[in-house]
Coordinates of C-alpha atoms and ligand atoms in Angstrom, one line a residue:
M232 CA 10.1 -74.5 34.2
L233 CA 8.7 -75.4 37.6
N234 CA 9.0 -73.0 40.5
P235 CA 12.4 -73.8 42.2
V236 CA 10.7 -74.1 45.6
F237 CA 9.4 -77.5 44.4
K238 CA 13.0 -78.9 44.5
L239 CA 12.4 -79.2 48.2
Y240 CA 9.3 -81.3 47.9
E241 CA 9.3 -82.9 44.4
K242 CA 10.6 -86.3 45.5
D243 CA 8.2 -86.6 48.5
L244 CA 5.2 -85.5 46.4
I245 CA 5.9 -88.0 43.6
S246 CA 6.4 -90.8 46.1
L247 CA 3.2 -89.8 47.9
A248 CA 1.2 -89.9 44.6
K249 CA 2.7 -93.3 43.7
T250 CA 1.8 -94.7 47.2
V251 CA -1.8 -93.7 46.6
W252 CA -1.8 -95.1 43.0
S253 CA -0.4 -98.4 44.3
N254 CA -3.1 -98.7 47.0
P255 CA -6.3 -97.9 45.2
E256 CA -9.1 -97.7 47.7
P257 CA -12.9 -97.1 47.5
G258 CA -14.7 -94.1 48.9
F259 CA -14.7 -93.8 52.7
R260 CA -12.2 -96.7 52.8
E261 CA -9.1 -94.7 51.7
F262 CA -7.3 -95.6 54.9
I263 CA -3.8 -96.0 53.4
S264 CA -4.1 -93.0 51.1
S265 CA -5.5 -90.7 53.8
R266 CA -2.9 -91.8 56.4
A267 CA 0.0 -91.3 54.0
Q268 CA -1.2 -87.7 53.2
I269 CA -1.9 -86.8 56.8
D270 CA 1.5 -88.1 58.0
Y271 CA 3.3 -86.1 55.4
L272 CA 1.3 -82.9 56.2
L273 CA 2.1 -83.3 59.9
K274 CA 5.8 -83.7 59.0
M275 CA 5.5 -80.5 56.9
G276 CA 4.2 -78.6 60.0
F277 CA 0.4 -78.5 59.2
K278 CA -2.1 -78.9 62.0
V279 CA -4.4 -81.7 61.0
T280 CA -8.0 -82.5 62.1
E281 CA -8.9 -86.1 61.2
N282 CA -12.3 -87.8 60.7
A283 CA -13.8 -84.7 59.1
A284 CA -17.6 -84.9 59.1
E285 CA -17.3 -88.4 60.5
T286 CA -16.1 -89.7 57.2
Q287 CA -13.2 -91.6 58.9
T288 CA -10.8 -90.8 56.0
G289 CA -11.6 -87.1 55.4
Y290 CA -9.3 -84.5 57.0
I291 CA -8.5 -80.8 57.2
A292 CA -4.9 -79.7 57.3
E293 CA -4.2 -76.1 58.2
W294 CA -1.3 -73.7 58.2
G295 CA -1.2 -69.9 59.0
S296 CA -3.7 -67.9 60.8
G297 CA -6.5 -65.4 60.4
K298 CA -8.3 -64.2 57.3
P299 CA -8.5 -64.8 54.4
V300 CA -9.1 -68.6 54.6
L301 CA -8.2 -70.3 51.3
A302 CA -9.2 -73.9 50.7
F303 CA -7.5 -76.3 48.4
L304 CA -9.6 -79.4 47.7
G305 CA -8.0 -82.8 47.3
E306 CA -9.3 -86.3 46.6
F307 CA -7.8 -89.8 46.8
D308 CA -10.5 -92.4 46.0
A309 CA -10.3 -95.0 43.2
L310 CA -12.7 -96.9 40.9
Y311 CA -13.9 -100.5 40.8
G312 CA -13.1 -102.6 37.7
L313 CA -10.1 -100.6 36.7
A314 CA -7.1 -102.4 38.1
Q315 CA -4.5 -101.9 35.4
K316 CA -0.7 -102.5 35.1
A317 CA 1.4 -99.3 34.9
D318 CA 2.6 -98.2 31.4
C319 CA 1.0 -101.0 29.4
T320 CA -0.6 -99.8 26.2
S321 CA -3.2 -102.5 26.1
P322 CA -5.8 -103.5 28.7
S323 CA -3.8 -105.4 31.3
P324 CA -5.8 -106.1 34.5
I325 CA -3.9 -106.9 37.7
P326 CA -5.0 -110.4 38.9
G327 CA -6.7 -110.2 42.3
Q328 CA -7.0 -106.4 42.3
A329 CA -10.4 -104.8 41.8
M330 CA -9.7 -101.1 41.9
G331 CA -7.6 -98.6 39.9
H332 CA -7.0 -94.8 39.8
G333 CA -9.0 -94.2 36.6
C334 CA -9.8 -90.6 37.4
G335 CA -6.3 -89.6 38.6
H336 CA -7.3 -88.8 42.2
H337 CA -3.9 -90.0 43.4
L338 CA -2.6 -87.0 41.6
L339 CA -5.5 -84.7 42.6
G340 CA -5.0 -85.0 46.3
T341 CA -1.2 -84.8 46.1
G342 CA -1.4 -81.8 43.7
A343 CA -3.5 -79.9 46.2
I344 CA -0.8 -80.6 48.9
A345 CA 1.8 -79.3 46.4
G346 CA -0.1 -76.1 45.9
A347 CA -0.4 -75.6 49.7
L348 CA 3.3 -76.1 50.3
L349 CA 4.3 -73.7 47.6
L350 CA 1.8 -71.1 48.7
R351 CA 3.0 -71.4 52.3
D352 CA 6.6 -70.8 51.2
L353 CA 5.6 -67.8 49.0
M354 CA 3.5 -66.3 51.8
S355 CA 6.4 -66.7 54.3
A356 CA 8.8 -65.1 51.8
E357 CA 6.5 -62.1 51.3
G358 CA 5.2 -61.9 54.9
L359 CA 1.6 -62.4 53.9
E360 CA -1.1 -63.2 56.5
G361 CA -3.9 -65.8 56.0
T362 CA -4.8 -69.4 56.5
I363 CA -4.3 -72.2 54.0
R364 CA -6.4 -75.2 54.4
I365 CA -6.2 -78.5 52.6
Y366 CA -9.4 -80.5 52.6
G367 CA -8.7 -84.2 52.2
C368 CA -12.0 -85.1 50.6
P369 CA -12.9 -88.8 50.6
A370 CA -15.4 -90.6 48.4
E371 CA -15.8 -88.3 45.3
E372 CA -16.5 -91.2 42.9
S373 CA -19.1 -92.8 45.1
G374 CA -20.2 -91.5 48.5
S375 CA -20.5 -87.7 48.2
G376 CA -17.7 -87.0 50.7
K377 CA -17.7 -83.2 50.2
A378 CA -21.5 -83.0 50.5
Y379 CA -21.2 -84.4 54.1
M380 CA -18.4 -81.9 54.8
A381 CA -20.4 -79.0 53.4
R382 CA -23.5 -80.2 55.3
D383 CA -21.4 -80.1 58.5
G384 CA -20.5 -76.5 57.8
L385 CA -16.8 -77.2 57.3
F386 CA -16.4 -74.7 54.4
N387 CA -18.5 -72.0 56.0
D388 CA -15.6 -69.8 57.0
C389 CA -13.7 -70.2 53.8
D390 CA -13.2 -67.2 51.5
A391 CA -12.6 -69.3 48.4
A392 CA -12.0 -72.9 47.4
L393 CA -9.6 -73.8 44.6
T394 CA -9.1 -77.2 43.1
W395 CA -7.9 -78.9 40.0
H396 CA -8.5 -82.2 38.1
P397 CA -6.1 -84.3 36.1
S398 CA -7.1 -84.1 32.5
H399 CA -5.9 -84.5 28.9
F400 CA -6.3 -80.7 28.4
N401 CA -4.8 -77.7 30.1
M402 CA -7.7 -75.3 30.8
I403 CA -9.9 -73.7 33.3
A404 CA -13.1 -75.6 34.0
T405 CA -16.2 -73.5 33.5
G406 CA -20.0 -74.0 33.5
S407 CA -22.1 -76.0 35.9
S408 CA -22.6 -79.7 36.7
Q409 CA -25.8 -81.6 37.4
S410 CA -27.3 -82.2 40.8
C411 CA -28.1 -85.8 41.5
I412 CA -29.8 -88.2 43.9
Q413 CA -29.0 -91.9 44.1
C414 CA -31.2 -94.3 46.0
Y415 CA -32.2 -98.0 46.3
F416 CA -35.7 -99.3 45.5
R417 CA -36.3 -102.5 47.5
F418 CA -39.4 -104.6 46.7
T419 CA -40.5 -107.4 49.0
G420 CA -43.1 -110.0 47.8
I421 CA -44.0 -113.6 48.7
P422 CA -42.0 -116.6 47.5
A423 CA -43.9 -119.5 45.8
H424 CA -43.4 -122.4 43.4
A425 CA -43.5 -120.7 40.1
A426 CA -45.4 -123.6 38.4
G427 CA -47.2 -125.3 41.3
A428 CA -48.6 -122.3 43.2
P429 CA -47.9 -119.1 41.3
H430 CA -51.2 -117.6 42.6
L431 CA -49.7 -117.6 46.1
G432 CA -46.6 -115.7 45.1
R433 CA -46.0 -111.9 44.8
N434 CA -43.1 -111.2 42.5
A435 CA -40.6 -108.6 43.6
L436 CA -38.6 -108.9 40.3
D437 CA -41.8 -108.0 38.4
A438 CA -42.0 -104.8 40.5
V439 CA -38.4 -103.9 39.5
E440 CA -39.1 -104.6 35.8
L441 CA -42.4 -102.6 35.8
M442 CA -40.7 -99.7 37.6
N443 CA -38.0 -99.7 34.9
V444 CA -40.7 -99.7 32.1
G445 CA -42.5 -96.9 33.8
V446 CA -39.4 -94.8 34.1
N447 CA -38.6 -95.5 30.4
Y448 CA -42.0 -93.9 29.6
L449 CA -41.1 -90.9 31.9
R450 CA -38.1 -90.1 29.7
E451 CA -40.3 -88.6 27.0
H452 CA -41.6 -86.1 29.5
M453 CA -38.4 -84.9 31.2
E454 CA -36.3 -82.0 30.2
D455 CA -33.5 -82.8 27.7
S456 CA -30.9 -82.0 30.4
D457 CA -32.4 -84.5 32.8
R458 CA -30.9 -88.0 33.2
V459 CA -32.2 -91.1 34.9
H460 CA -29.9 -94.3 35.1
Y461 CA -30.5 -97.6 36.9
A462 CA -28.8 -100.8 37.8
I463 CA -30.5 -104.0 39.0
T464 CA -28.5 -104.6 42.2
N465 CA -30.5 -107.7 43.3
P466 CA -32.6 -109.7 40.9
G467 CA -33.9 -111.9 43.6
G468 CA -32.1 -115.1 42.8
S469 CA -31.2 -117.3 39.8
S470 CA -34.0 -119.8 39.9
P471 CA -36.9 -119.1 37.5
N472 CA -39.0 -121.7 39.2
V473 CA -39.2 -119.6 42.4
V474 CA -41.3 -116.5 42.5
Q475 CA -38.7 -113.9 43.6
A476 CA -39.6 -112.6 47.0
F477 CA -37.0 -109.8 47.1
A478 CA -35.5 -107.6 44.4
E479 CA -33.7 -104.3 44.4
S480 CA -32.6 -101.6 41.9
R481 CA -30.4 -98.6 42.4
Y482 CA -31.4 -95.4 40.6
L483 CA -29.5 -92.3 39.8
V484 CA -31.6 -89.2 39.0
R485 CA -29.9 -86.0 37.6
S486 CA -31.1 -82.6 36.8
T487 CA -29.6 -79.1 36.4
T488 CA -30.6 -77.7 39.8
N489 CA -31.3 -79.1 43.3
P490 CA -35.1 -78.3 43.2
K491 CA -35.5 -79.7 39.7
C492 CA -33.6 -82.9 40.8
E493 CA -35.8 -83.3 43.9
R494 CA -39.0 -82.9 41.7
L495 CA -37.7 -85.5 39.2
Y496 CA -36.8 -87.8 42.1
E497 CA -40.4 -87.5 43.4
R498 CA -41.8 -88.6 40.0
V499 CA -39.5 -91.6 39.9
K500 CA -40.6 -92.5 43.4
Q501 CA -44.2 -92.3 42.3
I502 CA -43.5 -94.8 39.5
A503 CA -41.9 -97.1 42.1
R504 CA -45.0 -96.9 44.3
G505 CA -47.1 -97.7 41.2
A506 CA -45.0 -100.8 40.5
A507 CA -45.5 -101.9 44.1
L508 CA -49.3 -101.4 43.8
M509 CA -49.4 -103.4 40.5
T510 CA -47.5 -106.3 41.9
D511 CA -48.9 -106.2 45.5
T512 CA -45.4 -106.0 46.9
K513 CA -44.0 -103.8 49.6
L514 CA -41.6 -101.0 48.7
E515 CA -38.8 -99.5 50.8
I516 CA -36.8 -96.5 49.4
V517 CA -33.3 -96.1 50.8
F518 CA -31.5 -92.8 50.2
D519 CA -27.9 -93.3 49.1
E520 CA -26.3 -90.2 47.8
G521 CA -27.0 -86.6 46.8
L522 CA -24.9 -83.9 45.1
S523 CA -25.7 -80.3 44.4
N524 CA -25.2 -78.6 41.0
T525 CA -22.0 -76.5 40.6
V526 CA -22.3 -72.7 40.9
P527 CA -19.7 -71.3 38.5
N528 CA -17.6 -68.3 39.6
F529 CA -16.2 -66.2 36.8
V530 CA -14.1 -64.0 39.1
L531 CA -12.2 -67.0 40.3
E532 CA -12.0 -68.4 36.7
D533 CA -10.1 -65.2 35.8
V534 CA -7.8 -65.6 38.7
L535 CA -7.0 -69.2 37.8
D536 CA -6.6 -68.2 34.2
A537 CA -4.0 -65.6 35.0
A538 CA -2.2 -68.1 37.3
F539 CA -2.1 -70.6 34.5
H540 CA -0.6 -68.1 32.2
K541 CA 2.1 -67.3 34.8
A542 CA 2.9 -70.9 35.5
G543 CA 2.8 -72.0 31.8
V544 CA 2.2 -75.6 30.7
P545 CA 4.6 -78.5 31.2
A546 CA 7.2 -79.2 28.5
Y547 CA 7.7 -82.7 27.2
S548 CA 10.8 -84.7 26.1
L549 CA 10.9 -86.8 23.0
E550 CA 10.8 -89.9 25.1
E551 CA 7.7 -88.7 26.9
R552 CA 6.0 -87.9 23.6
K553 CA 6.9 -91.4 22.4
Y554 CA 5.3 -92.8 25.5
A555 CA 2.2 -90.7 25.0
A556 CA 1.9 -91.8 21.3
G557 CA 1.5 -95.4 22.4
F558 CA -1.6 -94.5 24.4
K559 CA -3.0 -92.1 21.8
A560 CA -2.9 -94.9 19.3
T561 CA -5.4 -96.9 21.4
V562 CA -8.4 -94.7 20.5
P563 CA -9.6 -93.8 17.0
T564 CA -8.9 -90.2 16.0
E565 CA -12.6 -89.4 15.4
D566 CA -13.4 -90.3 19.0
Q567 CA -10.6 -88.0 20.2
L568 CA -11.9 -85.2 18.1
S569 CA -15.5 -85.6 19.5
D570 CA -14.4 -85.5 23.1
T571 CA -13.3 -81.8 23.4
P572 CA -14.4 -79.2 25.9
K573 CA -17.5 -77.2 24.8
A574 CA -16.2 -73.8 26.2
C575 CA -13.0 -73.9 24.1
K576 CA -12.4 -70.4 22.4
A577 CA -10.6 -71.8 19.4
P578 CA -11.8 -75.3 18.5
D579 CA -9.8 -75.3 15.3
T580 CA -6.5 -74.8 17.2
L581 CA -7.5 -77.6 19.6
E582 CA -8.4 -79.9 16.7
K583 CA -5.0 -79.2 15.0
N584 CA -3.2 -80.0 18.3
I585 CA -5.1 -83.3 18.7
L586 CA -4.2 -84.3 15.1
S587 CA -0.5 -83.2 15.3
S588 CA 0.5 -83.8 18.9
E589 CA 0.6 -86.9 21.1
L590 CA -0.7 -84.9 24.1
C591 CA -2.0 -81.4 25.0
D592 CA 1.1 -79.2 25.0
Y593 CA -0.5 -75.8 25.1
Y594 CA -3.0 -73.8 27.2
V595 CA -6.6 -74.2 25.8
E596 CA -8.3 -70.8 26.3
T597 CA -11.9 -71.1 27.4
Y598 CA -14.7 -68.6 27.6
H599 CA -17.0 -68.1 30.7
S600 CA -19.9 -70.5 30.5
D601 CA -23.1 -71.1 32.5
I602 CA -23.9 -74.2 30.6
C603 CA -24.7 -77.3 32.7
E604 CA -22.4 -80.1 31.6
M605 CA -23.8 -83.7 31.9
G606 CA -22.4 -85.4 35.0
S607 CA -22.1 -84.5 38.7
T608 CA -19.4 -83.8 41.3
D609 CA -19.4 -83.2 45.0
V610 CA -17.4 -80.0 44.3
G611 CA -20.9 -78.6 43.5
D612 CA -21.8 -78.7 47.2
V613 CA -18.7 -76.7 48.1
S614 CA -19.5 -74.1 45.4
W615 CA -22.8 -73.3 47.1
V616 CA -21.1 -72.4 50.3
T617 CA -17.9 -70.6 49.1
P618 CA -16.7 -69.3 45.7
T619 CA -15.1 -72.2 44.0
C620 CA -13.2 -72.9 40.8
T621 CA -11.3 -75.8 39.2
A622 CA -8.3 -75.9 36.8
N623 CA -7.6 -78.9 34.6
L624 CA -4.0 -79.9 34.0
N625 CA -2.8 -82.3 31.4
C626 CA -1.5 -85.5 32.9
F627 CA -2.3 -88.0 30.1
A628 CA -2.0 -88.6 26.4
Y629 CA -4.8 -87.8 24.0
G630 CA -7.0 -90.8 23.6
G631 CA -8.8 -92.4 26.5
G632 CA -10.6 -90.3 29.0
S633 CA -11.5 -90.2 32.7
H634 CA -12.4 -93.6 34.1
S635 CA -10.5 -95.4 31.4
W636 CA -7.8 -98.1 31.7
Q637 CA -5.5 -95.7 29.7
W638 CA -5.6 -93.2 32.6
V639 CA -4.8 -95.8 35.2
A640 CA -1.9 -97.1 33.1
Q641 CA -0.4 -93.6 32.8
G642 CA -0.9 -92.7 36.4
T643 CA 2.7 -93.0 37.5
S644 CA 4.3 -91.6 34.4
D645 CA 6.6 -88.6 34.3
I646 CA 3.9 -86.8 32.3
A647 CA 1.3 -87.4 35.1
M648 CA 3.8 -86.1 37.7
K649 CA 4.6 -83.0 35.7
G650 CA 0.9 -82.2 35.4
M651 CA 0.5 -82.8 39.2
L652 CA 3.3 -80.4 40.2
K653 CA 2.2 -77.8 37.6
A654 CA -1.3 -78.0 39.1
G655 CA 0.3 -77.1 42.5
E656 CA 2.0 -74.2 40.9
V657 CA -1.3 -72.9 39.3
L658 CA -3.2 -73.3 42.6
A659 CA -0.4 -71.5 44.6
Y660 CA -0.2 -68.6 42.2
A661 CA -3.9 -68.1 42.2
G662 CA -3.9 -68.2 46.0
L663 CA -1.1 -65.6 46.1
T664 CA -3.2 -63.3 43.9
L665 CA -6.2 -63.6 46.2
L666 CA -4.0 -62.9 49.2
K667 CA -2.5 -59.8 47.6
Q668 CA -5.8 -58.5 46.1
P669 CA -8.5 -59.3 48.7
E670 CA -10.9 -57.2 46.7
L671 CA -11.1 -60.2 44.3
L672 CA -12.4 -62.4 47.2
T673 CA -15.1 -59.7 47.9
K674 CA -16.0 -59.7 44.2
A675 CA -16.1 -63.6 44.0
R676 CA -18.4 -63.7 47.1
A677 CA -20.7 -61.0 45.5
E678 CA -20.9 -63.1 42.4
L679 CA -21.9 -66.2 44.4
N680 CA -24.5 -64.3 46.3
R681 CA -25.9 -62.9 43.0
R682 CA -26.1 -66.4 41.5
L683 CA -27.8 -67.9 44.6
N684 CA -30.4 -65.1 44.4
G685 CA -31.4 -65.4 48.0
E686 CA -31.3 -69.2 48.2
S687 CA -29.0 -70.7 50.7
Y688 CA -27.3 -74.1 50.6
K689 CA -29.4 -77.1 51.6
C690 CA -27.7 -80.4 51.3
L691 CA -29.7 -82.9 49.3
I692 CA -28.7 -85.7 51.7
P693 CA -31.3 -86.0 54.5
D694 CA -30.1 -85.3 58.0
D695 CA -30.5 -89.0 59.1
V696 CA -28.3 -90.3 56.4
H697 CA -24.6 -90.5 57.3
P698 CA -21.4 -91.3 55.4
H699 CA -21.7 -95.0 54.5
F700 CA -20.0 -97.6 52.4
Y701 CA -21.6 -100.1 50.1
D702 CA -19.6 -102.8 48.3
Ligands
ZN862 ZN1 -12.4 -87.4 39.2

């Protein structure tokens, strides 16, 4: 059962999520999505500051006054290559459309708004003081939106940040995530006829290839938890009979902490310089993105865990289960069993649920973990500044995972909407606990300070790099 307060907002929230799903937009270009959310929040009596951290689409919506300040983090960006028709159980791209909501961010942003509305009404009913802020955070998938907002100090006066993510499990996220740096390596050489005058040419594509070979040798001498990925973003042209005068690659370097990531990045840059020397080409390095590792907060994990128990998990009709079964059948069972959360307390129970149910219909208990999971999120930057924690709410069938066509297709289903509203309930109950027991905020802050061990937040993005958009 959902909190009855949602009766007031349910239709609006579902329609808002569907508007965002139907208008999938890239990071820092979420104009329709951001506008729809801002207009609704203004209508709901929130004070809104637009263009947060000069991101154009980022915003901060506020209600209430004084301390504590509780932040709910929302997202609304989509992914390239994932346009997909709703409800189809086979890959069905939409002609002429490039993007789709493969990570459920249309639900994420709207669920954060749901949480803020419910908490506001609960606070009013109980006469509680405090400030609720919704951070409309752009460009999570690509662009590092929250990192720019954290760099600008926008979370500095927050007492805690709570967020959620659409998932195929009901659980509290725990552990850390990797810090990462993404940049472009641009090599410039000299064009020449590849057969007639090769001695006059200096080949930029050779430099890209030699750099990749060098980095592949580096892999043997990195920590197991480090990752380096690359894409050749400009091979220099399609004519083999021309010595390529310009070529570009985009690298993504990941490690478990910011200092380690910066050191690994420096080693990759050294290899690039070596490739330029070997080929007698000129090298330009252009910084693109940087994300900090996530600092876990066990105090807030316990608060969200208790809120989840209070809210319960969504119940599903036979029709919804039939719908989910169609998507579950698109992925082999062994793949579903191998994609389960590491911090699960009872893996056998989870395995049984995956085998016997179409979707996660129970709360998966997790233990506290400090383990760094592979992958990065800009929630990490927020977690360095204020105690931060994330809940995962089931919105999709088993089978498929984040950034899959299956998640896009299920994005407007009743199951997705139930998960989104339930997320709002979990966030609101957790917020209510923190308002009623401010000593938990003190404890959460003490845990953050202990984990930072004297270090303070330093954004990985250099000061002269600003929010930008690359196709
Ligand atoms: Zn996501």
